[in-house]
Amino acid sequence: MAFNDRDIERVIDMWQDSLYSFAFYKTGDEGVAQDIVQEAFIKYYEHSQRKKVANVKSWLYRAVHNACIDHCRWKRSRHTTSLSQSVEVLSVPTDEPYTEFLRIETILQCLPDEQAEVVRMKCTAALRFTEIADILGISVNTVKSRYRYAVGKLRNTFKEIDLEEEDNI
Amino acid sequence: MNTLKPKVKPKAPTTLKTNVLEHIARQKRIRLRRHRMIAAAAVAIVVIGLTYSLQFFRLQHIDASFNYADNLVVSHRMMESNSLEITPTENKVQEVTAMSTISVDNPQKDRAFVAKIPNIDTDKQDNEHCETNETDTTKSEPNSVDKLTILAENLPFAQIDSSVMATVIQRQDRIRMSINEQIETTMRANYNAMRRYNNNTVKI
């Protein structure tokens, strides 16, 4: 059966907020997050024309996750200090979501990238271990162990931090 | 208590959905236009191919018809030329005159034709010959026209007079008509023979 416009509208309505939030807490930029989510939906539509997607949520989160990684790599490779950039730094947004992003990123800085990724997905996007495993392409046990190591490390660093030990399935 | 759960979840802007749908609609339009162009090109290629192939087959057919007609005419002429007698001795002077006007492209062939021509009714015809063979000219007129046709076709084009050419064309038409008549007669004869044979077999 062909994937029509009504289907894509339904998918957008269902996942746009959570995907946008996920992309925002990974990139810290609202414009970039919007672009990434748009691209993910377009890719999903084009992919659905050719092949049926079994798990829409996992597919979309994986697309957004990969796009965020690409953006971070691109940003890191183009990281230079110039006058225009210093002006941009001065004009950093001070709204509440960005403050939250900075707070979470500060906490996750002490973790390795793999563990930080799992914690970010678990806490900011409220994904299950199975979904995280599906998105990252690793086993569920690996995801659980990474999360457990990350929680232990964060408890040692920040005594007051509150993390969920158990999976909320 | 500090927590990693974000206190605020940013909402997706309303333009996100619109942008996605617009982009999809645009892509659809582009794809549709591309498909139409491909389809139009395919149809054009098919039409051109068909036209050319039809033209080719038509030309082949026409060519085959012409070949058939030419073969008939040639065979008819050959039959006629073979039935001609060798020219009498009094026409030798005239033959030599005619030979001198023939092209040198294929002298052997031309000479062979001329050798069979008793009377040639061209501008270069000998007056003496006309006077001496006055009675024979009327008698052997069809044969002389045939020979004229053959001679004219073997002559270079520039040397053929317009009146000669007109006679040639007229004679060719007559030959064609006679061939058609012959074919018709033969077919009718065959048909009658077949009918007779069938009637006989039925009676038996």
Tab-separated table of C-alpha atoms in Angstrom, chain A residues 119 123 147 150-152 154-155 160-166, chain B residues 1-5:
chain	number	residue	atom	x	y	z
A	119	VAL	CA	21.924	8.768	29.462
A	123	CYS	CA	16.562	11.046	30.358
A	147	TYR	CA	23.671	3.302	31.651
A	150	ALA	CA	27.166	6.234	33.721
A	151	VAL	CA	24.866	6.421	36.756
A	152	GLY	CA	27.632	5.168	39.055
A	154	LEU	CA	27.571	10.569	38.008
A	155	ARG	CA	26.674	9.537	41.600
A	160	GLU	CA	22.804	15.091	44.744
A	161	ILE	CA	21.898	13.856	41.280
A	162	ASP	CA	18.683	11.907	40.864
A	163	LEU	CA	18.706	9.133	38.251
A	164	GLU	CA	16.435	6.242	37.511
A	165	GLU	CA	18.198	2.965	38.134
A	166	GLU	CA	15.538	0.768	36.688
B	1	MET	CA	17.624	17.732	44.124
B	2	ASN	CA	19.446	17.781	40.809
B	3	THR	CA	18.029	15.749	37.940
B	4	LEU	CA	18.962	14.973	34.329
B	5	LYS	CA	15.374	15.160	33.163
